[in-house]
Tab-separated table of N, CA and C and ligand atoms in Angstrom:
chain	number	residue	atom	x	y	z
A	23	MET	N	67.782	6.282	-140.362
A	23	MET	CA	68.409	6.443	-139.037
A	23	MET	C	69.838	6.955	-139.224
A	24	ALA	N	70.202	8.035	-138.555
A	24	ALA	CA	71.540	8.609	-138.723
A	24	ALA	C	72.565	7.800	-137.953
A	25	LEU	N	73.830	7.894	-138.410
A	25	LEU	CA	74.895	7.133	-137.761
A	25	LEU	C	75.056	7.513	-136.303
A	26	ASN	N	74.750	8.807	-135.963
A	26	ASN	CA	74.943	9.200	-134.563
A	26	ASN	C	73.834	8.680	-133.653
A	27	ASP	N	72.865	7.935	-134.202
A	27	ASP	CA	71.876	7.250	-133.362
A	27	ASP	C	72.356	5.870	-132.927
A	28	ILE	N	73.513	5.461	-133.443
A	28	ILE	CA	74.029	4.122	-133.134
A	28	ILE	C	74.741	4.137	-131.788
A	29	ASP	N	74.417	3.147	-130.952
A	29	ASP	CA	75.154	2.929	-129.695
A	29	ASP	C	75.899	1.608	-129.806
A	30	ILE	N	77.134	1.587	-129.324
A	30	ILE	CA	77.889	0.335	-129.292
A	30	ILE	C	78.429	0.145	-127.885
A	31	ASP	N	78.086	-0.996	-127.280
A	31	ASP	CA	78.526	-1.303	-125.912
A	31	ASP	C	79.290	-2.622	-125.895
A	32	PHE	N	80.174	-2.742	-124.927
A	32	PHE	CA	80.943	-3.973	-124.733
A	32	PHE	C	80.628	-4.492	-123.336
A	33	MET	N	80.279	-5.782	-123.250
A	33	MET	CA	79.865	-6.356	-121.965
A	33	MET	C	80.603	-7.662	-121.697
A	34	GLU	N	80.784	-7.943	-120.415
A	34	GLU	CA	81.382	-9.222	-120.026
A	34	GLU	C	80.477	-9.878	-118.992
A	35	GLY	N	80.576	-11.204	-118.847
A	35	GLY	CA	79.791	-11.917	-117.843
A	35	GLY	C	78.493	-12.461	-118.411
A	36	ILE	N	77.839	-13.310	-117.610
A	36	ILE	CA	76.703	-14.079	-118.134
A	36	ILE	C	75.405	-13.268	-118.232
A	37	ALA	N	75.399	-12.024	-117.722
A	37	ALA	CA	74.151	-11.246	-117.760
A	37	ALA	C	73.670	-11.023	-119.194
A	38	CYS	N	74.583	-11.016	-120.160
A	38	CYS	CA	74.162	-10.759	-121.547
A	38	CYS	C	73.880	-12.054	-122.315
A	39	ALA	N	73.900	-13.216	-121.649
A	39	ALA	CA	73.752	-14.487	-122.372
A	39	ALA	C	72.386	-14.617	-123.052
A	40	ALA	N	71.317	-14.165	-122.364
A	40	ALA	CA	69.970	-14.314	-122.963
A	40	ALA	C	69.857	-13.474	-124.234
A	41	LEU	N	70.350	-12.249	-124.178
A	41	LEU	CA	70.292	-11.382	-125.357
A	41	LEU	C	71.188	-11.931	-126.473
A	42	ALA	N	72.360	-12.410	-126.093
A	42	ALA	CA	73.268	-12.979	-127.099
A	42	ALA	C	72.601	-14.154	-127.808
A	43	ALA	N	71.945	-15.019	-127.045
A	43	ALA	CA	71.291	-16.196	-127.643
A	43	ALA	C	70.134	-15.777	-128.550
A	44	LYS	N	69.359	-14.795	-128.115
A	44	LYS	CA	68.224	-14.325	-128.927
A	44	LYS	C	68.719	-13.766	-130.261
A	45	MET	N	69.769	-12.963	-130.195
A	45	MET	CA	70.284	-12.360	-131.434
A	45	MET	C	70.959	-13.412	-132.316
A	46	HIS	N	71.679	-14.333	-131.692
A	46	HIS	CA	72.332	-15.393	-132.465
A	46	HIS	C	71.280	-16.196	-133.239
A	47	ALA	N	70.157	-16.486	-132.567
A	47	ALA	CA	69.104	-17.294	-133.212
A	47	ALA	C	68.476	-16.576	-134.403
A	48	GLU	N	68.498	-15.244	-134.385
A	48	GLU	CA	67.934	-14.506	-135.528
A	48	GLU	C	68.902	-14.474	-136.706
A	49	CYS	N	70.160	-14.744	-136.437
A	49	CYS	CA	71.189	-14.631	-137.491
A	49	CYS	C	71.703	-15.974	-137.991
A	50	PHE	N	71.602	-17.033	-137.163
A	50	PHE	CA	72.249	-18.306	-137.510
A	50	PHE	C	71.305	-19.487	-137.310
A	51	SER	N	71.497	-20.502	-138.104
A	51	SER	CA	70.829	-21.782	-137.911
A	51	SER	C	71.820	-22.900	-138.255
A	52	PRO	N	72.120	-23.796	-137.317
A	52	PRO	CA	71.617	-23.848	-135.951
A	52	PRO	C	72.185	-22.704	-135.108
A	53	ALA	N	71.407	-22.348	-134.069
A	53	ALA	CA	71.797	-21.228	-133.203
A	53	ALA	C	72.401	-21.747	-131.903
A	54	TRP	N	73.128	-20.866	-131.217
A	54	TRP	CA	73.626	-21.180	-129.877
A	54	TRP	C	72.522	-20.841	-128.878
A	55	ASP	N	72.213	-21.786	-127.992
A	55	ASP	CA	71.162	-21.505	-127.008
A	55	ASP	C	71.739	-20.692	-125.840
A	56	GLU	N	70.844	-20.311	-124.933
A	56	GLU	CA	71.270	-19.430	-123.827
A	56	GLU	C	72.338	-20.099	-122.958
A	57	ALA	N	72.178	-21.411	-122.750
A	57	ALA	CA	73.170	-22.112	-121.907
A	57	ALA	C	74.551	-22.076	-122.572
A	58	SER	N	74.588	-22.251	-123.896
A	58	SER	CA	75.877	-22.209	-124.605
A	58	SER	C	76.487	-20.815	-124.512
A	59	CYS	N	75.625	-19.792	-124.673
A	59	CYS	CA	76.144	-18.418	-124.584
A	59	CYS	C	76.633	-18.124	-123.174
A	60	ALA	N	75.875	-18.575	-122.164
A	60	ALA	CA	76.295	-18.350	-120.775
A	60	ALA	C	77.625	-19.042	-120.513
A	61	SER	N	77.750	-20.245	-121.030
A	61	SER	CA	78.988	-20.991	-120.836
A	61	SER	C	80.157	-20.264	-121.509
A	62	ALA	N	79.913	-19.753	-122.726
A	62	ALA	CA	80.968	-19.000	-123.425
A	62	ALA	C	81.357	-17.766	-122.627
A	63	MET	N	80.360	-17.080	-122.057
A	63	MET	CA	80.638	-15.812	-121.372
A	63	MET	C	81.373	-16.014	-120.048
A	64	THR	N	81.357	-17.246	-119.511
A	64	THR	CA	82.094	-17.486	-118.253
A	64	THR	C	83.597	-17.625	-118.498
A	65	ILE	N	83.990	-17.803	-119.756
A	65	ILE	CA	85.420	-17.988	-120.038
A	65	ILE	C	86.100	-16.619	-120.034
A	66	PRO	N	87.133	-16.459	-119.213
A	66	PRO	CA	87.791	-15.150	-119.106
A	66	PRO	C	88.235	-14.642	-120.478
A	67	GLY	N	88.087	-13.338	-120.684
A	67	GLY	CA	88.501	-12.730	-121.943
A	67	GLY	C	87.403	-12.682	-122.995
A	68	THR	N	86.215	-13.220	-122.645
A	68	THR	CA	85.111	-13.220	-123.616
A	68	THR	C	84.327	-11.912	-123.491
A	69	VAL	N	84.119	-11.260	-124.625
A	69	VAL	CA	83.464	-9.942	-124.646
A	69	VAL	C	82.306	-9.985	-125.643
A	70	PHE	N	81.141	-9.506	-125.192
A	70	PHE	CA	79.958	-9.392	-126.054
A	70	PHE	C	79.839	-7.935	-126.482
A	71	GLN	N	79.742	-7.713	-127.784
A	71	GLN	CA	79.602	-6.361	-128.335
A	71	GLN	C	78.188	-6.221	-128.890
A	72	LEU	N	77.511	-5.165	-128.463
A	72	LEU	CA	76.122	-4.945	-128.877
A	72	LEU	C	76.004	-3.610	-129.597
A	73	MET	N	75.406	-3.639	-130.793
A	73	MET	CA	75.069	-2.392	-131.493
A	73	MET	C	73.565	-2.205	-131.413
A	74	SER	N	73.141	-0.986	-131.020
A	74	SER	CA	71.707	-0.683	-130.918
A	74	SER	C	71.404	0.600	-131.660
A	75	LEU	N	70.170	0.698	-132.131
A	75	LEU	CA	69.632	1.955	-132.656
A	75	LEU	C	68.513	2.336	-131.708
A	76	GLY	N	68.700	3.393	-130.928
A	76	GLY	CA	67.745	3.671	-129.865
A	76	GLY	C	67.735	2.472	-128.926
A	77	ASP	N	66.518	1.931	-128.673
A	77	ASP	CA	66.407	0.768	-127.776
A	77	ASP	C	66.474	-0.554	-128.527
A	78	GLU	N	66.623	-0.503	-129.846
A	78	GLU	CA	66.543	-1.719	-130.660
A	78	GLU	C	67.915	-2.346	-130.870
A	79	PRO	N	68.113	-3.592	-130.404
A	79	PRO	CA	69.359	-4.290	-130.731
A	79	PRO	C	69.405	-4.545	-132.240
A	80	VAL	N	70.552	-4.334	-132.834
A	80	VAL	CA	70.701	-4.417	-134.288
A	80	VAL	C	71.745	-5.455	-134.701
A	81	ALA	N	72.821	-5.524	-133.943
A	81	ALA	CA	73.935	-6.392	-134.334
A	81	ALA	C	74.766	-6.726	-133.105
A	82	PHE	N	75.500	-7.833	-133.223
A	82	PHE	CA	76.323	-8.252	-132.089
A	82	PHE	C	77.604	-8.908	-132.600
A	83	ALA	N	78.583	-8.977	-131.710
A	83	ALA	CA	79.771	-9.789	-131.966
A	83	ALA	C	80.264	-10.341	-130.636
A	84	LEU	N	80.938	-11.464	-130.718
A	84	LEU	CA	81.540	-12.089	-129.537
A	84	LEU	C	83.019	-12.299	-129.816
A	85	TYR	N	83.848	-11.836	-128.915
A	85	TYR	CA	85.294	-11.968	-129.060
A	85	TYR	C	85.836	-12.719	-127.852
A	86	ARG	N	86.934	-13.426	-128.071
A	86	ARG	CA	87.665	-13.992	-126.931
A	86	ARG	C	89.124	-13.559	-127.034
A	87	CYS	N	89.607	-12.928	-125.990
A	87	CYS	CA	90.958	-12.344	-125.994
A	87	CYS	C	91.846	-13.128	-125.021
A	88	LEU	N	93.066	-13.385	-125.459
A	88	LEU	CA	94.012	-14.096	-124.610
A	88	LEU	C	95.429	-13.727	-125.039
A	89	SER	N	96.197	-13.221	-124.110
A	89	SER	CA	97.626	-12.966	-124.326
A	89	SER	C	97.904	-12.175	-125.604
A	90	GLY	N	97.181	-11.071	-125.803
A	90	GLY	CA	97.459	-10.204	-126.936
A	90	GLY	C	96.880	-10.670	-128.261
A	91	GLU	N	96.166	-11.814	-128.236
A	91	GLU	CA	95.508	-12.280	-129.455
A	91	GLU	C	94.023	-12.439	-129.158
A	92	ALA	N	93.200	-12.424	-130.223
A	92	ALA	CA	91.761	-12.578	-130.013
A	92	ALA	C	91.167	-13.396	-131.149
A	93	GLU	N	90.023	-14.003	-130.840
A	93	GLU	CA	89.242	-14.706	-131.861
A	93	GLU	C	87.866	-14.064	-131.934
A	94	LEU	N	87.409	-13.825	-133.143
A	94	LEU	CA	86.026	-13.386	-133.345
A	94	LEU	C	85.180	-14.655	-133.401
A	95	LEU	N	84.431	-14.906	-132.309
A	95	LEU	CA	83.683	-16.163	-132.204
A	95	LEU	C	82.410	-16.123	-133.031
A	96	SER	N	81.784	-14.958	-133.101
A	96	SER	CA	80.531	-14.835	-133.845
A	96	SER	C	80.250	-13.364	-134.107
A	97	LEU	N	79.556	-13.122	-135.212
A	97	LEU	CA	79.163	-11.742	-135.550
A	97	LEU	C	77.898	-11.842	-136.384
A	98	GLY	N	76.907	-11.044	-136.063
A	98	GLY	CA	75.673	-11.079	-136.854
A	98	GLY	C	74.939	-9.746	-136.814
A	99	VAL	N	74.283	-9.453	-137.919
A	99	VAL	CA	73.403	-8.286	-138.018
A	99	VAL	C	71.990	-8.839	-138.206
A	100	LEU	N	71.031	-8.389	-137.421
A	100	LEU	CA	69.665	-8.916	-137.538
A	100	LEU	C	69.174	-8.719	-138.970
A	101	PRO	N	68.447	-9.702	-139.510
A	101	PRO	CA	68.114	-9.685	-140.944
A	101	PRO	C	67.519	-8.377	-141.445
A	102	GLU	N	66.648	-7.747	-140.647
A	102	GLU	CA	65.991	-6.524	-141.149
A	102	GLU	C	66.937	-5.335	-141.217
A	103	TYR	N	68.149	-5.480	-140.649
A	103	TYR	CA	69.112	-4.369	-140.665
A	103	TYR	C	70.326	-4.649	-141.564
A	104	GLN	N	70.309	-5.777	-142.284
A	104	GLN	CA	71.476	-6.125	-143.106
A	104	GLN	C	71.579	-5.238	-144.341
A	105	HIS	N	72.763	-5.231	-144.933
A	105	HIS	CA	73.082	-4.506	-146.184
A	105	HIS	C	73.002	-2.992	-146.009
A	106	ARG	N	73.278	-2.506	-144.819
A	106	ARG	CA	73.288	-1.049	-144.587
A	106	ARG	C	74.633	-0.589	-144.044
A	107	GLY	N	75.608	-1.483	-144.072
A	107	GLY	CA	76.945	-1.105	-143.599
A	107	GLY	C	77.148	-1.300	-142.103
A	108	TYR	N	76.156	-1.873	-141.391
A	108	TYR	CA	76.285	-1.974	-139.929
A	108	TYR	C	77.370	-2.969	-139.503
A	109	ALA	N	77.530	-4.063	-140.256
A	109	ALA	CA	78.553	-5.044	-139.855
A	109	ALA	C	79.929	-4.401	-139.893
A	110	GLY	N	80.173	-3.580	-140.926
A	110	GLY	CA	81.462	-2.906	-141.022
A	110	GLY	C	81.693	-1.969	-139.844
A	111	ILE	N	80.665	-1.217	-139.474
A	111	ILE	CA	80.786	-0.278	-138.342
A	111	ILE	C	81.054	-1.056	-137.049
A	112	LEU	N	80.297	-2.147	-136.873
A	112	LEU	CA	80.459	-2.984	-135.670
A	112	LEU	C	81.883	-3.510	-135.566
A	113	LEU	N	82.376	-4.064	-136.670
A	113	LEU	CA	83.708	-4.666	-136.657
A	113	LEU	C	84.786	-3.595	-136.458
A	114	ASP	N	84.632	-2.452	-137.094
A	114	ASP	CA	85.619	-1.373	-136.914
A	114	ASP	C	85.702	-0.967	-135.440
A	115	HIS	N	84.545	-0.824	-134.773
A	115	HIS	CA	84.552	-0.463	-133.343
A	115	HIS	C	85.135	-1.588	-132.498
A	116	GLY	N	84.813	-2.830	-132.868
A	116	GLY	CA	85.353	-3.969	-132.123
A	116	GLY	C	86.871	-3.990	-132.199
A	117	ILE	N	87.398	-3.739	-133.387
A	117	ILE	CA	88.851	-3.746	-133.566
A	117	ILE	C	89.488	-2.609	-132.773
A	118	GLU	N	88.843	-1.442	-132.780
A	118	GLU	CA	89.367	-0.313	-131.969
A	118	GLU	C	89.478	-0.709	-130.508
A	119	ARG	N	88.440	-1.365	-130.024
A	119	ARG	CA	88.427	-1.784	-128.617
A	119	ARG	C	89.522	-2.832	-128.340
A	120	LEU	N	89.713	-3.761	-129.277
A	120	LEU	CA	90.755	-4.779	-129.092
A	120	LEU	C	92.139	-4.125	-129.065
A	121	VAL	N	92.364	-3.190	-129.968
A	121	VAL	CA	93.672	-2.513	-130.020
A	121	VAL	C	93.923	-1.782	-128.697
A	122	ALA	N	92.859	-1.133	-128.179
A	122	ALA	CA	93.002	-0.417	-126.899
A	122	ALA	C	93.304	-1.381	-125.759
A	123	SER	N	92.954	-2.656	-125.930
A	123	SER	CA	93.237	-3.674	-124.903
A	123	SER	C	94.526	-4.430	-125.219
A	124	ALA	N	95.353	-3.861	-126.106
A	124	ALA	CA	96.669	-4.437	-126.443
A	124	ALA	C	96.573	-5.769	-127.187
A	125	VAL	N	95.471	-5.973	-127.923
A	125	VAL	CA	95.375	-7.153	-128.797
A	125	VAL	C	96.018	-6.774	-130.132
A	126	HIS	N	96.868	-7.660	-130.659
A	126	HIS	CA	97.571	-7.328	-131.908
A	126	HIS	C	97.291	-8.303	-133.042
A	127	LEU	N	96.525	-9.376	-132.775
A	127	LEU	CA	96.193	-10.338	-133.827
A	127	LEU	C	94.753	-10.779	-133.632
A	128	LEU	N	93.968	-10.784	-134.704
A	128	LEU	CA	92.567	-11.235	-134.609
A	128	LEU	C	92.346	-12.346	-135.622
A	129	PHE	N	91.797	-13.462	-135.142
A	129	PHE	CA	91.513	-14.633	-135.981
A	129	PHE	C	90.000	-14.820	-136.082
A	130	LEU	N	89.558	-15.475	-137.144
A	130	LEU	CA	88.144	-15.842	-137.268
A	130	LEU	C	88.007	-16.996	-138.252
A	131	ASP	N	86.857	-17.648	-138.205
A	131	ASP	CA	86.479	-18.657	-139.197
A	131	ASP	C	85.214	-18.182	-139.882
A	132	VAL	N	85.137	-18.416	-141.199
A	132	VAL	CA	83.942	-18.030	-141.951
A	132	VAL	C	83.645	-19.137	-142.960
A	133	GLY	N	82.362	-19.398	-143.179
A	133	GLY	CA	81.967	-20.471	-144.101
A	133	GLY	C	82.405	-20.173	-145.532
A	134	VAL	N	82.807	-21.216	-146.258
A	134	VAL	CA	83.243	-21.012	-147.653
A	134	VAL	C	82.101	-20.496	-148.525
A	135	GLU	N	80.863	-20.767	-148.095
A	135	GLU	CA	79.717	-20.295	-148.897
A	135	GLU	C	79.221	-18.920	-148.451
A	136	ASN	N	79.778	-18.391	-147.398
A	136	ASN	CA	79.300	-17.124	-146.834
A	136	ASN	C	80.063	-15.950	-147.482
A	137	LEU	N	79.697	-15.675	-148.744
A	137	LEU	CA	80.484	-14.722	-149.542
A	137	LEU	C	80.383	-13.295	-149.000
A	138	TRP	N	79.225	-12.909	-148.478
A	138	TRP	CA	79.074	-11.534	-147.955
A	138	TRP	C	79.979	-11.328	-146.749
A	139	ALA	N	79.990	-12.332	-145.860
A	139	ALA	CA	80.851	-12.202	-144.679
A	139	ALA	C	82.322	-12.191	-145.097
A	140	GLN	N	82.675	-13.031	-146.079
A	140	GLN	CA	84.076	-13.015	-146.550
A	140	GLN	C	84.434	-11.636	-147.097
A	141	GLN	N	83.490	-11.039	-147.844
A	141	GLN	CA	83.741	-9.693	-148.397
A	141	GLN	C	83.948	-8.686	-147.266
A	142	LEU	N	83.109	-8.803	-146.237
A	142	LEU	CA	83.252	-7.924	-145.075
A	142	LEU	C	84.660	-8.038	-144.492
A	143	TYR	N	85.094	-9.287	-144.252
A	143	TYR	CA	86.386	-9.473	-143.586
A	143	TYR	C	87.542	-9.060	-144.504
A	144	ARG	N	87.458	-9.378	-145.791
A	144	ARG	CA	88.547	-8.993	-146.719
A	144	ARG	C	88.643	-7.468	-146.794
A	145	SER	N	87.465	-6.796	-146.776
A	145	SER	CA	87.484	-5.328	-146.868
A	145	SER	C	88.110	-4.709	-145.613
A	146	ARG	N	88.174	-5.490	-144.532
A	146	ARG	CA	88.794	-5.003	-143.289
A	146	ARG	C	90.203	-5.555	-143.119
A	147	GLY	N	90.781	-6.084	-144.173
A	147	GLY	CA	92.191	-6.462	-144.142
A	147	GLY	C	92.495	-7.859	-143.645
A	148	PHE	N	91.466	-8.710	-143.490
A	148	PHE	CA	91.728	-10.098	-143.080
A	148	PHE	C	92.245	-10.884	-144.288
A	149	ILE	N	93.178	-11.789	-144.015
A	149	ILE	CA	93.685	-12.654	-145.085
A	149	ILE	C	93.474	-14.114	-144.691
A	150	GLU	N	93.282	-14.944	-145.714
A	150	GLU	CA	93.074	-16.377	-145.465
A	150	GLU	C	94.381	-17.022	-145.035
A	151	ILE	N	94.302	-17.845	-143.965
A	151	ILE	CA	95.518	-18.556	-143.531
A	151	ILE	C	95.309	-20.064	-143.492
A	152	GLY	N	94.085	-20.542	-143.772
A	152	GLY	CA	93.877	-21.988	-143.772
A	152	GLY	C	92.421	-22.339	-143.980
A	153	ARG	N	92.172	-23.635	-144.061
A	153	ARG	CA	90.792	-24.138	-144.229
A	153	ARG	C	90.550	-25.246	-143.213
A	154	ARG	N	89.282	-25.355	-142.763
A	154	ARG	CA	88.893	-26.452	-141.868
A	154	ARG	C	87.777	-27.211	-142.559
A	155	LYS	N	88.023	-28.500	-142.801
A	155	LYS	CA	87.053	-29.320	-143.541
A	155	LYS	C	85.832	-29.604	-142.672
A	156	ASP	N	84.648	-29.496	-143.270
A	156	ASP	CA	83.382	-29.872	-142.608
A	156	ASP	C	83.243	-29.207	-141.232
A	157	TYR	N	83.593	-27.961	-141.135
A	157	TYR	CA	83.640	-27.270	-139.832
A	157	TYR	C	82.245	-26.912	-139.338
A	158	TYR	N	81.354	-26.533	-140.264
A	158	TYR	CA	80.005	-26.120	-139.869
A	158	TYR	C	78.995	-27.196	-140.256
A	159	THR	N	77.974	-27.356	-139.403
A	159	THR	CA	76.881	-28.286	-139.680
A	159	THR	C	75.614	-27.481	-139.918
A	160	HIS	N	74.937	-27.739	-141.032
A	160	HIS	CA	73.644	-27.104	-141.299
A	160	HIS	C	72.651	-28.232	-141.543
A	161	GLY	N	71.880	-28.606	-140.528
A	161	GLY	CA	70.987	-29.750	-140.699
A	161	GLY	C	71.827	-30.957	-141.058
A	162	ALA	N	71.527	-31.539	-142.241
A	162	ALA	CA	72.294	-32.714	-142.663
A	162	ALA	C	73.556	-32.324	-143.426
A	163	GLY	N	73.704	-31.032	-143.744
A	163	GLY	CA	74.817	-30.605	-144.598
A	163	GLY	C	76.022	-30.123	-143.811
A	164	LEU	N	77.177	-30.165	-144.458
A	164	LEU	CA	78.424	-29.707	-143.854
A	164	LEU	C	79.032	-28.624	-144.738
A	165	GLU	N	79.801	-27.728	-144.120
A	165	GLU	CA	80.437	-26.645	-144.871
A	165	GLU	C	81.853	-26.451	-144.339
A	166	ASP	N	82.798	-26.315	-145.243
A	166	ASP	CA	84.170	-26.025	-144.818
A	166	ASP	C	84.259	-24.587	-144.313
A	167	ALA	N	85.253	-24.327	-143.476
A	167	ALA	CA	85.506	-22.959	-143.002
A	167	ALA	C	86.826	-22.456	-143.570
A	168	ILE	N	86.865	-21.151	-143.809
A	168	ILE	CA	88.119	-20.463	-144.121
A	168	ILE	C	88.571	-19.802	-142.816
A	169	THR	N	89.801	-20.053	-142.412
A	169	THR	CA	90.360	-19.368	-141.244
A	169	THR	C	91.100	-18.121	-141.745
A	170	MET	N	90.798	-16.990	-141.103
A	170	MET	CA	91.412	-15.730	-141.524
A	170	MET	C	92.096	-15.067	-140.340
A	171	LYS	N	93.024	-14.197	-140.660
A	171	LYS	CA	93.704	-13.458	-139.591
A	171	LYS	C	93.955	-12.026	-140.056
A	172	ARG	N	93.994	-11.130	-139.077
A	172	ARG	CA	94.407	-9.756	-139.375
A	172	ARG	C	95.348	-9.285	-138.265
A	173	VAL	N	96.444	-8.697	-138.678
A	173	VAL	CA	97.332	-8.032	-137.714
A	173	VAL	C	96.719	-6.679	-137.419
A	174	LEU	N	96.516	-6.362	-136.148
A	174	LEU	CA	95.841	-5.112	-135.772
A	174	LEU	C	96.852	-3.999	-135.537
B	468	COA	C1	77.417	-11.202	-143.018
B	468	COA	C2	76.680	-10.081	-142.283
B	468	COA	C3	77.284	-9.941	-140.907
B	468	COA	C4	76.871	-8.782	-143.066
B	468	COA	O1	76.204	-7.755	-142.364
B	468	COA	P1	75.734	-6.421	-143.101
B	468	COA	O2	75.473	-5.374	-142.086
B	468	COA	O3	74.652	-6.773	-144.032
B	468	COA	O4	77.065	-6.083	-143.909
B	468	COA	P2	77.494	-4.659	-144.435
B	468	COA	O5	76.280	-3.939	-144.976
B	468	COA	O6	78.345	-3.970	-143.407
B	468	COA	O7	78.392	-5.086	-145.653
B	468	COA	C5	79.595	-5.806	-145.407
B	468	COA	C6	80.162	-6.292	-146.716
B	468	COA	O8	79.311	-7.329	-147.197
B	468	COA	C7	78.986	-7.093	-148.549
B	468	COA	N1	77.551	-7.194	-148.749
B	468	COA	C8	76.599	-6.904	-147.850
B	468	COA	N2	75.398	-7.096	-148.416
B	468	COA	C9	75.624	-7.516	-149.677
B	468	COA	C10	74.800	-7.912	-150.761
B	468	COA	N3	73.460	-7.861	-150.668
B	468	COA	N4	75.380	-8.317	-151.886
B	468	COA	C11	76.714	-8.367	-151.996
B	468	COA	N5	77.555	-8.016	-151.015
B	468	COA	C12	77.005	-7.592	-149.876
B	468	COA	C13	79.362	-5.709	-148.923
B	468	COA	O9	80.140	-5.809	-150.110
B	468	COA	C14	80.176	-5.194	-147.773
B	468	COA	O10	81.495	-5.049	-148.183
B	468	COA	P3	82.188	-3.592	-148.195
B	468	COA	O11	82.421	-3.260	-146.728
B	468	COA	O12	83.439	-3.854	-148.955
B	468	COA	O13	81.209	-2.670	-148.847
B	468	COA	C15	75.153	-10.348	-142.190
B	468	COA	O14	74.688	-10.661	-143.486
B	468	COA	C16	74.788	-11.453	-141.225
B	468	COA	O15	74.632	-11.203	-140.030
B	468	COA	N6	74.603	-12.673	-141.733
B	468	COA	C17	74.196	-13.811	-140.903
B	468	COA	C18	75.251	-14.192	-139.898
B	468	COA	C19	76.595	-14.366	-140.538
B	468	COA	O16	76.762	-15.008	-141.571
B	468	COA	N7	77.629	-13.815	-139.860
B	468	COA	C20	79.018	-13.945	-140.274
B	468	COA	C21	79.551	-15.221	-139.747
B	468	COA	S1	81.290	-15.367	-140.043
């Protein structure tokens, strides 16, 4: 699939909650259900980013923007589309959109064991600014988070 077949859209409001929940469930466990996504989307400044190839959803991200700063709440590439550079393309477009909206700082949390995601963020200029103990729950297990930031 050529790069010019990629579509990237930005949406606000609860209409995208069902799709956000479906995609989140394919990328994460435990997943956010539709009610959680709808609740997130009602908070002002929350933006859902969708990458598609033709009619096929491929990747998503959720951002929350407030007073010139933003948080990357979640980002995922559906398993069958991973390792093809799509996360990098998604994040680059997301950052372009944030800059156009006068956002100058982007924060995120990533699991200490999630080395691929850390590589993605480091390659895009994010730096570690702190750690959160036992931030993520996986079944009975816990995982610390690395908090990262990038000046846009
Ligand atoms: C992490 C995730 C978003 C990466 O998506 P992707 O489209 O496969 O990533 P890309 O192909 O754009 O690669 C991004 C970086 O990850 C690294 N990477 C990807 N696949 C890799 C692999 N198989 N082995 C080693 N590194 C890999 C690459 O080094 C790349 O870095 P680069 O930009 O410096 O080349 C994807 O695996 C995912 O959705 N995982 C589940 C959800 C998740 O963990 N999200 C992040 C939460 S913070």
